[in-house]
Amino acid sequence: MFPALVLDKTDGFRAEVREIDEDLLSEGDVTVAIAHSTLNYKDALAITNRGPVVRRWPMVAGIDGAGTVLASGHPGWIAGDKVVLNGWGVGEGHTGCLASRARLRGEWLVALPEVFSTRQAMAIGTAGYTAMLCVMALERHGLAPGDGEVLVTGATGGVGSVAIALLAKLGHRVVAATGKASESGYLERLGAQGVIDRAELSAAGKPLQKERWAAVVDTLGSHALANACAQTRYGGAVAACGLAQGGDLPATVMPFILRGVALLGVDSVQAPLERRREAWSRLALDLDPALLEAMTTAIGLDGAIDAARRIMDGQVRGRYVVEVPAA
């Protein structure tokens, strides 16, 4: 028996930390002792039952995990290997990593970079890994330091915080959009050279607006994404990876056909293994560990449910790391 954060709908929705055994876990060819997990926006949606994330009940929550292989039937892994798991439907249709044990598929795992502890890997988590995927997508489009201002929306969230730190270290001039004016100092410490009020992007705007951004990392969707596209300079690109404001896109084709703006969709859940490995290798090079620590709050497994509620209520900045007790 070992502790896990379990979501159930047997008698109405319930989220609780309780002891389970491995019979509850999904099928997989690698068993991992989870040392640390984390909370992303998707985790918060699942744990609070505010979004249709979970597809199997009961479900062990947690879309991310880092730990040590206990047993493996996969040729790529042996007992003792340090690994990271992000996405692949874990915590949704396959039991997740907010537990002392996880049974996973070997082809989902990435070797933990030597420069990171399991705690640091989960301070990054899917949010930070997604931020790196966004930066890589913008670079593939041609973004280079000196091209102009890069906007990051949802700046105090996990994706936004890591994106600012990465872009600033790579030499870009970063502008952060936030609804929390009191967090300007935090954003500037991460590397933002300008901060704007999220309200400037949150309402319906003109199809084409004054050109400002060389590129954008957007975590919000809806009007924020539409306005970001409308303000992007000729030939620029917008990497879209979230829907914290909404899943709609009330935009026109004008930025795309008159300014050649590219809208780049960034998916972290099903991203191919080679791109995942590249993202983690880049994070090991381009993310300042001191800044990572500054954006991280550590909690225990028993605190994950309350923390998920705070995420949904917009009361959180940066990243939560969940310290998972040993079985």
PDB file of N, CA and C in Angstrom, residues 184-254:
ATOM      1  N   SER A 184       4.857  42.713 -10.461  1.00  0.00           N
ATOM      2  CA  SER A 184       5.793  43.271 -11.429  1.00  0.00           C
ATOM      3  C   SER A 184       7.237  43.004 -11.029  1.00  0.00           C
ATOM      4  N   GLY A 185       7.546  43.137  -9.754  1.00  0.00           N
ATOM      5  CA  GLY A 185       8.903  42.890  -9.294  1.00  0.00           C
ATOM      6  C   GLY A 185       9.336  41.464  -9.542  1.00  0.00           C
ATOM      7  N   TYR A 186       8.446  40.521  -9.281  1.00  0.00           N
ATOM      8  CA  TYR A 186       8.725  39.102  -9.540  1.00  0.00           C
ATOM      9  C   TYR A 186       9.026  38.875 -11.019  1.00  0.00           C
ATOM     10  N   LEU A 187       8.212  39.448 -11.886  1.00  0.00           N
ATOM     11  CA  LEU A 187       8.396  39.262 -13.325  1.00  0.00           C
ATOM     12  C   LEU A 187       9.694  39.903 -13.813  1.00  0.00           C
ATOM     13  N   GLU A 188      10.032  41.034 -13.261  1.00  0.00           N
ATOM     14  CA  GLU A 188      11.285  41.688 -13.635  1.00  0.00           C
ATOM     15  C   GLU A 188      12.485  40.881 -13.169  1.00  0.00           C
ATOM     16  N   ARG A 189      12.386  40.242 -12.012  1.00  0.00           N
ATOM     17  CA  ARG A 189      13.483  39.390 -11.543  1.00  0.00           C
ATOM     18  C   ARG A 189      13.676  38.182 -12.452  1.00  0.00           C
ATOM     19  N   LEU A 190      12.602  37.705 -13.053  1.00  0.00           N
ATOM     20  CA  LEU A 190      12.716  36.603 -14.000  1.00  0.00           C
ATOM     21  C   LEU A 190      13.357  37.033 -15.313  1.00  0.00           C
ATOM     22  N   GLY A 191      13.318  38.338 -15.594  1.00  0.00           N
ATOM     23  CA  GLY A 191      13.933  38.827 -16.825  1.00  0.00           C
ATOM     24  C   GLY A 191      13.055  39.704 -17.680  1.00  0.00           C
ATOM     25  N   ALA A 192      11.804  39.938 -17.287  1.00  0.00           N
ATOM     26  CA  ALA A 192      10.933  40.814 -18.068  1.00  0.00           C
ATOM     27  C   ALA A 192      11.463  42.243 -18.032  1.00  0.00           C
ATOM     28  N   GLN A 193      11.520  42.872 -19.178  1.00  0.00           N
ATOM     29  CA  GLN A 193      11.970  44.259 -19.257  1.00  0.00           C
ATOM     30  C   GLN A 193      10.808  45.228 -19.380  1.00  0.00           C
ATOM     31  N   GLY A 194       9.612  44.701 -19.432  1.00  0.00           N
ATOM     32  CA  GLY A 194       8.411  45.515 -19.445  1.00  0.00           C
ATOM     33  C   GLY A 194       7.241  44.689 -18.943  1.00  0.00           C
ATOM     34  N   VAL A 195       6.265  45.350 -18.333  1.00  0.00           N
ATOM     35  CA  VAL A 195       5.068  44.676 -17.829  1.00  0.00           C
ATOM     36  C   VAL A 195       3.858  45.480 -18.263  1.00  0.00           C
ATOM     37  N   ILE A 196       2.860  44.816 -18.860  1.00  0.00           N
ATOM     38  CA  ILE A 196       1.625  45.486 -19.240  1.00  0.00           C
ATOM     39  C   ILE A 196       0.447  44.823 -18.537  1.00  0.00           C
ATOM     40  N   ASP A 197      -0.634  45.563 -18.423  1.00  0.00           N
ATOM     41  CA  ASP A 197      -1.840  45.051 -17.789  1.00  0.00           C
ATOM     42  C   ASP A 197      -2.546  44.095 -18.747  1.00  0.00           C
ATOM     43  N   ARG A 198      -2.877  42.919 -18.243  1.00  0.00           N
ATOM     44  CA  ARG A 198      -3.596  41.930 -19.057  1.00  0.00           C
ATOM     45  C   ARG A 198      -4.872  42.510 -19.646  1.00  0.00           C
ATOM     46  N   ALA A 199      -5.465  43.484 -18.969  1.00  0.00           N
ATOM     47  CA  ALA A 199      -6.715  44.083 -19.453  1.00  0.00           C
ATOM     48  C   ALA A 199      -6.560  44.691 -20.837  1.00  0.00           C
ATOM     49  N   GLU A 200      -5.345  45.088 -21.206  1.00  0.00           N
ATOM     50  CA  GLU A 200      -5.113  45.634 -22.539  1.00  0.00           C
ATOM     51  C   GLU A 200      -5.383  44.610 -23.636  1.00  0.00           C
ATOM     52  N   LEU A 201      -5.369  43.332 -23.279  1.00  0.00           N
ATOM     53  CA  LEU A 201      -5.557  42.261 -24.254  1.00  0.00           C
ATOM     54  C   LEU A 201      -6.866  41.502 -24.079  1.00  0.00           C
ATOM     55  N   SER A 202      -7.571  41.736 -22.979  1.00  0.00           N
ATOM     56  CA  SER A 202      -8.645  40.826 -22.582  1.00  0.00           C
ATOM     57  C   SER A 202      -9.993  41.070 -23.235  1.00  0.00           C
ATOM     58  N   ALA A 203     -10.184  42.228 -23.816  1.00  0.00           N
ATOM     59  CA  ALA A 203     -11.472  42.547 -24.444  1.00  0.00           C
ATOM     60  C   ALA A 203     -11.337  42.512 -25.963  1.00  0.00           C
ATOM     61  N   ALA A 204     -12.489  42.492 -26.641  1.00  0.00           N
ATOM     62  CA  ALA A 204     -12.480  42.480 -28.108  1.00  0.00           C
ATOM     63  C   ALA A 204     -11.729  43.694 -28.641  1.00  0.00           C
ATOM     64  N   GLY A 205     -10.891  43.467 -29.641  1.00  0.00           N
ATOM     65  CA  GLY A 205     -10.105  44.547 -30.235  1.00  0.00           C
ATOM     66  C   GLY A 205     -10.247  44.572 -31.749  1.00  0.00           C
ATOM     67  N   LYS A 206      -9.577  45.512 -32.382  1.00  0.00           N
ATOM     68  CA  LYS A 206      -9.632  45.636 -33.834  1.00  0.00           C
ATOM     69  C   LYS A 206      -8.916  44.454 -34.494  1.00  0.00           C
ATOM     70  N   PRO A 207      -9.336  44.088 -35.708  1.00  0.00           N
ATOM     71  CA  PRO A 207      -8.700  42.964 -36.400  1.00  0.00           C
ATOM     72  C   PRO A 207      -7.211  43.159 -36.638  1.00  0.00           C
ATOM     73  N   LEU A 208      -6.817  44.416 -36.945  1.00  0.00           N
ATOM     74  CA  LEU A 208      -5.407  44.781 -37.096  1.00  0.00           C
ATOM     75  C   LEU A 208      -5.124  45.958 -36.172  1.00  0.00           C
ATOM     76  N   GLN A 209      -4.067  45.843 -35.367  1.00  0.00           N
ATOM     77  CA  GLN A 209      -3.710  46.885 -34.425  1.00  0.00           C
ATOM     78  C   GLN A 209      -2.264  47.302 -34.662  1.00  0.00           C
ATOM     79  N   LYS A 210      -1.795  48.271 -33.918  1.00  0.00           N
ATOM     80  CA  LYS A 210      -0.425  48.746 -34.083  1.00  0.00           C
ATOM     81  C   LYS A 210       0.549  47.587 -33.919  1.00  0.00           C
ATOM     82  N   GLU A 211       1.478  47.476 -34.866  1.00  0.00           N
ATOM     83  CA  GLU A 211       2.454  46.386 -34.809  1.00  0.00           C
ATOM     84  C   GLU A 211       3.440  46.632 -33.665  1.00  0.00           C
ATOM     85  N   ARG A 212       3.596  45.595 -32.820  1.00  0.00           N
ATOM     86  CA  ARG A 212       4.523  45.739 -31.697  1.00  0.00           C
ATOM     87  C   ARG A 212       5.409  44.520 -31.484  1.00  0.00           C
ATOM     88  N   TRP A 213       4.836  43.319 -31.483  1.00  0.00           N
ATOM     89  CA  TRP A 213       5.564  42.147 -31.024  1.00  0.00           C
ATOM     90  C   TRP A 213       6.271  41.423 -32.164  1.00  0.00           C
ATOM     91  N   ALA A 214       7.539  41.094 -31.941  1.00  0.00           N
ATOM     92  CA  ALA A 214       8.242  40.222 -32.886  1.00  0.00           C
ATOM     93  C   ALA A 214       7.727  38.800 -32.768  1.00  0.00           C
ATOM     94  N   ALA A 215       7.304  38.431 -31.559  1.00  0.00           N
ATOM     95  CA  ALA A 215       6.777  37.089 -31.303  1.00  0.00           C
ATOM     96  C   ALA A 215       5.987  37.122 -30.006  1.00  0.00           C
ATOM     97  N   VAL A 216       5.188  36.076 -29.806  1.00  0.00           N
ATOM     98  CA  VAL A 216       4.335  35.983 -28.621  1.00  0.00           C
ATOM     99  C   VAL A 216       4.311  34.543 -28.138  1.00  0.00           C
ATOM    100  N   VAL A 217       4.343  34.376 -26.810  1.00  0.00           N
ATOM    101  CA  VAL A 217       3.987  33.102 -26.182  1.00  0.00           C
ATOM    102  C   VAL A 217       2.671  33.343 -25.461  1.00  0.00           C
ATOM    103  N   ASP A 218       1.605  32.681 -25.927  1.00  0.00           N
ATOM    104  CA  ASP A 218       0.276  32.918 -25.360  1.00  0.00           C
ATOM    105  C   ASP A 218      -0.238  31.689 -24.627  1.00  0.00           C
ATOM    106  N   THR A 219      -0.646  31.889 -23.385  1.00  0.00           N
ATOM    107  CA  THR A 219      -1.207  30.815 -22.563  1.00  0.00           C
ATOM    108  C   THR A 219      -2.695  31.007 -22.295  1.00  0.00           C
ATOM    109  N   LEU A 220      -3.291  32.055 -22.857  1.00  0.00           N
ATOM    110  CA  LEU A 220      -4.645  32.446 -22.463  1.00  0.00           C
ATOM    111  C   LEU A 220      -5.721  32.070 -23.467  1.00  0.00           C
ATOM    112  N   GLY A 221      -5.438  32.165 -24.771  1.00  0.00           N
ATOM    113  CA  GLY A 221      -6.481  31.941 -25.762  1.00  0.00           C
ATOM    114  C   GLY A 221      -7.454  33.102 -25.807  1.00  0.00           C
ATOM    115  N   SER A 222      -8.606  32.881 -26.424  1.00  0.00           N
ATOM    116  CA  SER A 222      -9.713  33.829 -26.498  1.00  0.00           C
ATOM    117  C   SER A 222      -9.252  35.210 -26.994  1.00  0.00           C
ATOM    118  N   HIS A 223      -9.778  36.290 -26.394  1.00  0.00           N
ATOM    119  CA  HIS A 223      -9.482  37.641 -26.881  1.00  0.00           C
ATOM    120  C   HIS A 223      -7.996  37.980 -26.748  1.00  0.00           C
ATOM    121  N   ALA A 224      -7.351  37.446 -25.715  1.00  0.00           N
ATOM    122  CA  ALA A 224      -5.923  37.740 -25.537  1.00  0.00           C
ATOM    123  C   ALA A 224      -5.119  37.244 -26.726  1.00  0.00           C
ATOM    124  N   LEU A 225      -5.417  36.035 -27.185  1.00  0.00           N
ATOM    125  CA  LEU A 225      -4.714  35.487 -28.340  1.00  0.00           C
ATOM    126  C   LEU A 225      -5.053  36.265 -29.606  1.00  0.00           C
ATOM    127  N   ALA A 226      -6.326  36.613 -29.787  1.00  0.00           N
ATOM    128  CA  ALA A 226      -6.734  37.380 -30.962  1.00  0.00           C
ATOM    129  C   ALA A 226      -6.021  38.725 -31.007  1.00  0.00           C
ATOM    130  N   ASN A 227      -5.957  39.420 -29.868  1.00  0.00           N
ATOM    131  CA  ASN A 227      -5.289  40.719 -29.828  1.00  0.00           C
ATOM    132  C   ASN A 227      -3.780  40.582 -30.017  1.00  0.00           C
ATOM    133  N   ALA A 228      -3.203  39.531 -29.458  1.00  0.00           N
ATOM    134  CA  ALA A 228      -1.771  39.306 -29.644  1.00  0.00           C
ATOM    135  C   ALA A 228      -1.440  39.132 -31.118  1.00  0.00           C
ATOM    136  N   CYS A 229      -2.258  38.369 -31.820  1.00  0.00           N
ATOM    137  CA  CYS A 229      -2.051  38.192 -33.269  1.00  0.00           C
ATOM    138  C   CYS A 229      -2.183  39.523 -33.999  1.00  0.00           C
ATOM    139  N   ALA A 230      -3.185  40.313 -33.599  1.00  0.00           N
ATOM    140  CA  ALA A 230      -3.441  41.592 -34.264  1.00  0.00           C
ATOM    141  C   ALA A 230      -2.332  42.602 -34.027  1.00  0.00           C
ATOM    142  N   GLN A 231      -1.528  42.404 -32.964  1.00  0.00           N
ATOM    143  CA  GLN A 231      -0.457  43.341 -32.629  1.00  0.00           C
ATOM    144  C   GLN A 231       0.925  42.831 -33.047  1.00  0.00           C
ATOM    145  N   THR A 232       0.993  41.623 -33.616  1.00  0.00           N
ATOM    146  CA  THR A 232       2.283  41.052 -33.999  1.00  0.00           C
ATOM    147  C   THR A 232       2.781  41.682 -35.296  1.00  0.00           C
ATOM    148  N   ARG A 233       4.070  41.941 -35.332  1.00  0.00           N
ATOM    149  CA  ARG A 233       4.681  42.609 -36.474  1.00  0.00           C
ATOM    150  C   ARG A 233       4.696  41.720 -37.715  1.00  0.00           C
ATOM    151  N   TYR A 234       4.914  42.353 -38.845  1.00  0.00           N
ATOM    152  CA  TYR A 234       4.946  41.625 -40.118  1.00  0.00           C
ATOM    153  C   TYR A 234       5.958  40.483 -40.045  1.00  0.00           C
ATOM    154  N   GLY A 235       5.494  39.289 -40.430  1.00  0.00           N
ATOM    155  CA  GLY A 235       6.360  38.122 -40.451  1.00  0.00           C
ATOM    156  C   GLY A 235       6.624  37.493 -39.109  1.00  0.00           C
ATOM    157  N   GLY A 236       6.009  38.014 -38.051  1.00  0.00           N
ATOM    158  CA  GLY A 236       6.211  37.471 -36.715  1.00  0.00           C
ATOM    159  C   GLY A 236       5.408  36.211 -36.475  1.00  0.00           C
ATOM    160  N   ALA A 237       5.526  35.663 -35.276  1.00  0.00           N
ATOM    161  CA  ALA A 237       4.852  34.408 -34.957  1.00  0.00           C
ATOM    162  C   ALA A 237       4.309  34.438 -33.542  1.00  0.00           C
ATOM    163  N   VAL A 238       3.205  33.712 -33.355  1.00  0.00           N
ATOM    164  CA  VAL A 238       2.555  33.572 -32.055  1.00  0.00           C
ATOM    165  C   VAL A 238       2.488  32.089 -31.728  1.00  0.00           C
ATOM    166  N   ALA A 239       3.095  31.688 -30.611  1.00  0.00           N
ATOM    167  CA  ALA A 239       3.019  30.304 -30.141  1.00  0.00           C
ATOM    168  C   ALA A 239       1.894  30.201 -29.129  1.00  0.00           C
ATOM    169  N   ALA A 240       0.854  29.443 -29.461  1.00  0.00           N
ATOM    170  CA  ALA A 240      -0.330  29.316 -28.610  1.00  0.00           C
ATOM    171  C   ALA A 240      -0.315  27.958 -27.925  1.00  0.00           C
ATOM    172  N   CYS A 241      -0.409  27.967 -26.581  1.00  0.00           N
ATOM    173  CA  CYS A 241      -0.310  26.704 -25.842  1.00  0.00           C
ATOM    174  C   CYS A 241      -1.317  26.575 -24.717  1.00  0.00           C
ATOM    175  N   GLY A 242      -2.227  27.549 -24.550  1.00  0.00           N
ATOM    176  CA  GLY A 242      -3.136  27.469 -23.405  1.00  0.00           C
ATOM    177  C   GLY A 242      -4.466  28.131 -23.662  1.00  0.00           C
ATOM    178  N   LEU A 243      -5.369  27.944 -22.699  1.00  0.00           N
ATOM    179  CA  LEU A 243      -6.722  28.499 -22.834  1.00  0.00           C
ATOM    180  C   LEU A 243      -7.260  28.995 -21.494  1.00  0.00           C
ATOM    181  N   ALA A 244      -6.383  29.609 -20.693  1.00  0.00           N
ATOM    182  CA  ALA A 244      -6.807  30.060 -19.366  1.00  0.00           C
ATOM    183  C   ALA A 244      -7.921  31.100 -19.440  1.00  0.00           C
ATOM    184  N   GLN A 245      -7.941  31.917 -20.511  1.00  0.00           N
ATOM    185  CA  GLN A 245      -9.048  32.868 -20.683  1.00  0.00           C
ATOM    186  C   GLN A 245     -10.224  32.210 -21.388  1.00  0.00           C
ATOM    187  N   GLY A 246      -9.958  31.263 -22.278  1.00  0.00           N
ATOM    188  CA  GLY A 246     -11.030  30.584 -22.993  1.00  0.00           C
ATOM    189  C   GLY A 246     -10.509  29.822 -24.182  1.00  0.00           C
ATOM    190  N   GLY A 247     -11.298  28.870 -24.647  1.00  0.00           N
ATOM    191  CA  GLY A 247     -10.914  28.059 -25.787  1.00  0.00           C
ATOM    192  C   GLY A 247     -11.343  28.625 -27.123  1.00  0.00           C
ATOM    193  N   ASP A 248     -12.019  29.751 -27.105  1.00  0.00           N
ATOM    194  CA  ASP A 248     -12.459  30.370 -28.360  1.00  0.00           C
ATOM    195  C   ASP A 248     -11.342  31.225 -28.933  1.00  0.00           C
ATOM    196  N   LEU A 249     -11.484  31.592 -30.201  1.00  0.00           N
ATOM    197  CA  LEU A 249     -10.529  32.483 -30.861  1.00  0.00           C
ATOM    198  C   LEU A 249     -11.321  33.480 -31.701  1.00  0.00           C
ATOM    199  N   PRO A 250     -11.776  34.583 -31.091  1.00  0.00           N
ATOM    200  CA  PRO A 250     -12.598  35.568 -31.796  1.00  0.00           C
ATOM    201  C   PRO A 250     -11.744  36.524 -32.627  1.00  0.00           C
ATOM    202  N   ALA A 251     -11.146  35.979 -33.681  1.00  0.00           N
ATOM    203  CA  ALA A 251     -10.200  36.732 -34.500  1.00  0.00           C
ATOM    204  C   ALA A 251     -10.654  36.767 -35.951  1.00  0.00           C
ATOM    205  N   THR A 252      -9.871  37.457 -36.780  1.00  0.00           N
ATOM    206  CA  THR A 252     -10.077  37.449 -38.224  1.00  0.00           C
ATOM    207  C   THR A 252      -8.798  36.923 -38.884  1.00  0.00           C
ATOM    208  N   VAL A 253      -8.872  36.727 -40.176  1.00  0.00           N
ATOM    209  CA  VAL A 253      -7.693  36.275 -40.911  1.00  0.00           C
ATOM    210  C   VAL A 253      -6.726  37.420 -41.233  1.00  0.00           C
ATOM    211  N   MET A 254      -7.084  38.645 -40.888  1.00  0.00           N
ATOM    212  CA  MET A 254      -6.300  39.810 -41.319  1.00  0.00           C
ATOM    213  C   MET A 254      -4.816  39.742 -40.940  1.00  0.00           C
TER     214      MET A 254
END
